[in-house]
Amino acid sequence: MSLTLYYHPLSSFCWKVLVALYENDTPFKPHLVDLGDPAQAAAFKELWPIRKFPVVRDERTGTTIPESTIIIEYLNRHYPGRTRFIADDAETVRQIRYVDRLYDLHLHLHMQKVVGDRMRPETKRDPLGVEDAKTRMRTALDLIDRDMQGRTWAVGDAFSMADCSACPTLYYANLVLPFGETHRHASAYMNRLLQRPSFARVVKEAEPYRHMFPT
Ligand SMILES: N[C@@H](CCC(=O)N[C@@H](CS)C(=O)NCC(=O)O)C(=O)O
């Protein structure tokens, strides 16, 4: 087995890559990193100085690949399977990358801000930043809700990298800012994603760690 995934089972960006790996039953060695353990954190920093997971190490090519989107593009190219994460034609590729960026930058990061703030000491909280993050989340959800009207998957007729990005982002966004009543198309899409075996497996495997999520 040549692939190792450095990850944590509760990490939303790791979920994005886990969905892609499970979609194609791609064999990999899971390496859980506990950033709360100084030795593990230091070893992980050696691998990727930015110290954020997911990171994939491919011993076959001697490559270390950080960044969820780049990992999925790498898997698509070097470990192809029944689910193609990136399309063949340039226009569909543009759409997939756009949706991937929309989820990561305009919903996922703001959701992280809200969750991250809950983990800060009371005196170090940033209520204004959290309010701004929630406003930006609502704007992104408005856009997603409009786009998902009449669609099954995020781009075209097939499950792609765009849907991998949507899985953790909608799931965790719904925990911090429940949108079932306000954004029905986005919510129906999230429920469809939850039916997908790859994503259902990721959510199930995270259950034992769920108590670590700050409410
Ligand atoms: N742009 C990165 C974001 C990765 C990221 O934010 N990872 C979080 C977990 S979801 C992390 O490692 N947080 C640990 C920290 O910031 O110390 C990607 O797409 O992979």
GROMACS .gro file of C-alpha atoms and ligand atoms in nm:
model
  235
    1MET     CA    1   0.000   0.000   0.000
    2SER     CA    2   0.167   0.321  -0.108
    3LEU     CA    3  -0.068   0.592   0.021
    4THR     CA    4  -0.074   0.721   0.377
    5LEU     CA    5  -0.334   0.975   0.486
    6TYR     CA    6  -0.239   1.199   0.776
    7TYR     CA    7  -0.567   1.303   0.923
    8HIS     CA    8  -0.808   1.331   1.211
    9PRO     CA    9  -1.149   1.160   1.191
   10LEU     CA   10  -1.334   1.476   1.299
   11SER     CA   11  -1.151   1.716   1.068
   12SER     CA   12  -1.382   1.857   0.803
   13PHE     CA   13  -1.115   1.900   0.533
   14CYS     CA   14  -1.004   1.541   0.598
   15TRP     CA   15  -1.363   1.429   0.541
   16LYS     CA   16  -1.346   1.580   0.193
   17VAL     CA   17  -1.049   1.355   0.104
   18LEU     CA   18  -1.188   1.050   0.287
   19VAL     CA   19  -1.503   1.072   0.073
   20ALA     CA   20  -1.286   1.068  -0.241
   21LEU     CA   21  -1.082   0.770  -0.114
   22TYR     CA   22  -1.393   0.572  -0.018
   23GLU     CA   23  -1.568   0.655  -0.347
   24ASN     CA   24  -1.313   0.444  -0.533
   25ASP     CA   25  -1.215   0.204  -0.253
   26THR     CA   26  -0.863   0.339  -0.291
   27PRO     CA   27  -0.633   0.153  -0.049
   28PHE     CA   28  -0.453   0.380   0.198
   29LYS     CA   29  -0.301   0.365   0.544
   30PRO     CA   30  -0.480   0.600   0.786
   31HIS     CA   31  -0.238   0.783   1.015
   32LEU     CA   32  -0.431   0.965   1.287
   33VAL     CA   33  -0.254   1.279   1.405
   34ASP     CA   34  -0.335   1.411   1.752
   35LEU     CA   35  -0.226   1.775   1.736
   36GLY     CA   36  -0.277   1.795   2.112
   37ASP     CA   37   0.022   1.565   2.154
   38PRO     CA   38   0.339   1.780   2.115
   39ALA     CA   39   0.547   1.491   1.974
   40GLN     CA   40   0.287   1.403   1.711
   41ALA     CA   41   0.235   1.770   1.624
   42ALA     CA   42   0.611   1.820   1.581
   43ALA     CA   43   0.647   1.509   1.362
   44PHE     CA   44   0.356   1.624   1.148
   45LYS     CA   45   0.513   1.971   1.117
   46GLU     CA   46   0.824   1.804   0.975
   47LEU     CA   47   0.609   1.655   0.702
   48TRP     CA   48   0.413   1.974   0.629
   49PRO     CA   49   0.533   2.290   0.804
   50ILE     CA   50   0.190   2.454   0.771
   51ARG     CA   51   0.071   2.172   1.003
   52LYS     CA   52  -0.280   2.136   0.868
   53PHE     CA   53  -0.435   1.811   0.761
   54PRO     CA   54  -0.519   1.631   0.537
   55VAL     CA   55  -0.179   1.541   0.394
   56VAL     CA   56  -0.114   1.239   0.174
   57ARG     CA   57   0.222   1.073   0.137
   58ASP     CA   58   0.266   0.853  -0.170
   59GLU     CA   59   0.565   0.622  -0.129
   60ARG     CA   60   0.527   0.500  -0.488
   61THR     CA   61   0.617   0.842  -0.629
   62GLY     CA   62   0.795   0.979  -0.322
   63THR     CA   63   0.549   1.269  -0.308
   64THR     CA   64   0.398   1.453  -0.012
   65ILE     CA   65   0.069   1.617  -0.104
   66PRO     CA   66  -0.102   1.871   0.124
   67GLU     CA   67  -0.429   2.056   0.051
   68SER     CA   68  -0.755   1.865   0.008
   69THR     CA   69  -0.830   1.986  -0.346
   70ILE     CA   70  -0.481   1.904  -0.469
   71ILE     CA   71  -0.498   1.561  -0.305
   72ILE     CA   72  -0.823   1.482  -0.485
   73GLU     CA   73  -0.682   1.601  -0.817
   74TYR     CA   74  -0.378   1.378  -0.749
   75LEU     CA   75  -0.597   1.077  -0.669
   76ASN     CA   76  -0.800   1.140  -0.982
   77ARG     CA   77  -0.486   1.132  -1.192
   78HIS     CA   78  -0.275   0.864  -1.024
   79TYR     CA   79  -0.537   0.638  -0.861
   80PRO     CA   80  -0.839   0.659  -1.094
   81GLY     CA   81  -1.153   0.459  -1.019
   82ARG     CA   82  -1.522   0.444  -1.102
   83THR     CA   83  -1.586   0.798  -0.971
   84ARG     CA   84  -1.404   1.061  -1.176
   85PHE     CA   85  -1.352   1.369  -0.959
   86ILE     CA   86  -1.242   1.600  -1.240
   87ALA     CA   87  -1.410   1.600  -1.580
   88ASP     CA   88  -1.235   1.569  -1.915
   89ASP     CA   89  -1.368   1.885  -2.078
   90ALA     CA   90  -1.230   2.222  -1.979
   91GLU     CA   91  -1.564   2.394  -1.919
   92THR     CA   92  -1.682   2.127  -1.673
   93VAL     CA   93  -1.342   2.138  -1.502
   94ARG     CA   94  -1.389   2.514  -1.457
   95GLN     CA   95  -1.732   2.459  -1.301
   96ILE     CA   96  -1.602   2.187  -1.065
   97ARG     CA   97  -1.313   2.408  -0.952
   98TYR     CA   98  -1.548   2.703  -0.904
   99VAL     CA   99  -1.785   2.503  -0.683
  100ASP     CA  100  -1.491   2.354  -0.492
  101ARG     CA  101  -1.360   2.707  -0.423
  102LEU     CA  102  -1.709   2.833  -0.338
  103TYR     CA  103  -1.749   2.567  -0.068
  104ASP     CA  104  -1.394   2.585   0.068
  105LEU     CA  105  -1.342   2.960   0.075
  106HIS     CA  106  -1.687   3.102   0.120
  107LEU     CA  107  -1.857   2.849   0.347
  108HIS     CA  108  -1.606   2.604   0.494
  109LEU     CA  109  -1.356   2.862   0.623
  110HIS     CA  110  -1.632   3.073   0.782
  111MET     CA  111  -1.776   2.765   0.946
  112GLN     CA  112  -1.426   2.689   1.082
  113LYS     CA  113  -1.410   3.042   1.223
  114VAL     CA  114  -1.735   2.989   1.416
  115VAL     CA  115  -1.627   2.649   1.547
  116GLY     CA  116  -1.272   2.768   1.624
  117ASP     CA  117  -1.406   3.058   1.827
  118ARG     CA  118  -1.596   2.815   2.052
  119MET     CA  119  -1.266   2.649   2.137
  120ARG     CA  120  -1.102   2.973   2.251
  121PRO     CA  121  -1.087   3.080   2.614
  122GLU     CA  122  -1.386   3.300   2.705
  123THR     CA  123  -1.172   3.615   2.721
  124LYS     CA  124  -1.017   3.560   2.377
  125ARG     CA  125  -1.341   3.521   2.181
  126ASP     CA  126  -1.421   3.732   1.875
  127PRO     CA  127  -1.801   3.791   1.862
  128LEU     CA  128  -1.775   4.045   1.578
  129GLY     CA  129  -1.568   3.804   1.367
  130VAL     CA  130  -1.816   3.524   1.437
  131GLU     CA  131  -2.110   3.743   1.338
  132ASP     CA  132  -1.933   3.838   1.015
  133ALA     CA  133  -1.853   3.471   0.946
  134LYS     CA  134  -2.220   3.375   0.995
  135THR     CA  135  -2.335   3.652   0.760
  136ARG     CA  136  -2.092   3.526   0.496
  137MET     CA  137  -2.211   3.169   0.551
  138ARG     CA  138  -2.570   3.281   0.486
  139THR     CA  139  -2.464   3.451   0.162
  140ALA     CA  140  -2.287   3.136   0.040
  141LEU     CA  141  -2.585   2.922   0.142
  142ASP     CA  142  -2.819   3.152  -0.055
  143LEU     CA  143  -2.603   3.096  -0.363
  144ILE     CA  144  -2.582   2.719  -0.309
  145ASP     CA  145  -2.955   2.694  -0.247
  146ARG     CA  146  -3.027   2.876  -0.573
  147ASP     CA  147  -2.776   2.663  -0.766
  148MET     CA  148  -2.900   2.330  -0.627
  149GLN     CA  149  -3.259   2.390  -0.733
  150GLY     CA  150  -3.336   2.108  -0.978
  151ARG     CA  151  -2.988   1.953  -0.950
  152THR     CA  152  -2.882   1.619  -0.804
  153TRP     CA  153  -2.506   1.678  -0.786
  154ALA     CA  154  -2.315   2.004  -0.771
  155VAL     CA  155  -2.195   2.003  -1.132
  156GLY     CA  156  -2.356   1.817  -1.423
  157ASP     CA  157  -2.500   1.469  -1.378
  158ALA     CA  158  -2.209   1.302  -1.202
  159PHE     CA  159  -2.063   1.308  -0.852
  160SER     CA  160  -1.734   1.501  -0.866
  161MET     CA  161  -1.477   1.679  -0.651
  162ALA     CA  162  -1.733   1.956  -0.606
  163ASP     CA  163  -1.955   1.710  -0.416
  164CYS     CA  164  -1.660   1.591  -0.205
  165SER     CA  165  -1.615   1.955  -0.097
  166ALA     CA  166  -1.985   1.995  -0.028
  167CYS     CA  167  -2.009   1.689   0.203
  168PRO     CA  168  -1.825   1.813   0.515
  169THR     CA  169  -1.902   2.177   0.451
  170LEU     CA  170  -2.280   2.142   0.447
  171TYR     CA  171  -2.274   1.889   0.731
  172TYR     CA  172  -2.079   2.110   0.970
  173ALA     CA  173  -2.239   2.434   0.848
  174ASN     CA  174  -2.574   2.282   0.937
  175LEU     CA  175  -2.450   2.213   1.290
  176VAL     CA  176  -2.344   2.573   1.351
  177LEU     CA  177  -2.617   2.746   1.149
  178PRO     CA  178  -2.905   2.501   1.087
  179PHE     CA  179  -3.046   2.573   0.741
  180GLY     CA  180  -3.309   2.300   0.694
  181GLU     CA  181  -3.595   2.552   0.709
  182THR     CA  182  -3.426   2.842   0.530
  183HIS     CA  183  -3.237   2.671   0.246
  184ARG     CA  184  -3.443   2.373   0.141
  185HIS     CA  185  -3.257   2.286  -0.181
  186ALA     CA  186  -2.920   2.298  -0.006
  187SER     CA  187  -3.067   2.089   0.274
  188ALA     CA  188  -3.214   1.828   0.035
  189TYR     CA  189  -2.873   1.811  -0.136
  190MET     CA  190  -2.700   1.756   0.199
  191ASN     CA  191  -2.941   1.472   0.276
  192ARG     CA  192  -2.866   1.320  -0.064
  193LEU     CA  193  -2.495   1.337   0.014
  194LEU     CA  194  -2.556   1.167   0.347
  195GLN     CA  195  -2.713   0.875   0.158
  196ARG     CA  196  -2.397   0.833  -0.047
  197PRO     CA  197  -2.213   0.526   0.096
  198SER     CA  198  -1.873   0.700   0.094
  199PHE     CA  199  -1.997   0.995   0.299
  200ALA     CA  200  -2.219   0.784   0.525
  201ARG     CA  201  -1.908   0.582   0.611
  202VAL     CA  202  -1.706   0.895   0.694
  203VAL     CA  203  -1.979   1.027   0.925
  204LYS     CA  204  -2.014   0.689   1.097
  205GLU     CA  205  -1.640   0.653   1.152
  206ALA     CA  206  -1.629   0.998   1.314
  207GLU     CA  207  -1.902   0.912   1.566
  208PRO     CA  208  -1.663   0.796   1.843
  209TYR     CA  209  -1.493   1.139   1.825
  210ARG     CA  210  -1.811   1.343   1.806
  211HIS     CA  211  -1.793   1.444   2.174
  212MET     CA  212  -1.484   1.652   2.082
  213PHE     CA  213  -1.694   1.884   1.863
  214PRO     CA  214  -1.755   2.207   2.056
  215THR     CA  215  -2.124   2.289   2.090
  216LIG     N1  216  -0.679   2.445   0.279
  216LIG     C1  217  -0.659   2.326   0.360
  216LIG     C2  218  -0.729   2.347   0.493
  216LIG     C3  219  -0.692   2.240   0.592
  216LIG     C4  220  -0.743   2.269   0.733
  216LIG     O1  221  -0.790   2.380   0.763
  216LIG     N2  222  -0.732   2.168   0.821
  216LIG     C5  223  -0.771   2.183   0.958
  216LIG     C6  224  -0.862   2.070   1.001
  216LIG     S1  225  -1.016   2.071   0.915
  216LIG     C7  226  -0.648   2.174   1.047
  216LIG     O2  227  -0.553   2.104   1.017
  216LIG     N3  228  -0.649   2.242   1.162
  216LIG     C8  229  -0.545   2.231   1.259
  216LIG     C9  230  -0.485   2.362   1.296
  216LIG     O3  231  -0.521   2.463   1.234
  216LIG     O4  232  -0.403   2.362   1.386
  216LIG    C10  233  -0.714   2.205   0.283
  216LIG     O5  234  -0.799   2.222   0.194
  216LIG     O6  235  -0.666   2.093   0.308
   0.00000   0.00000   0.00000
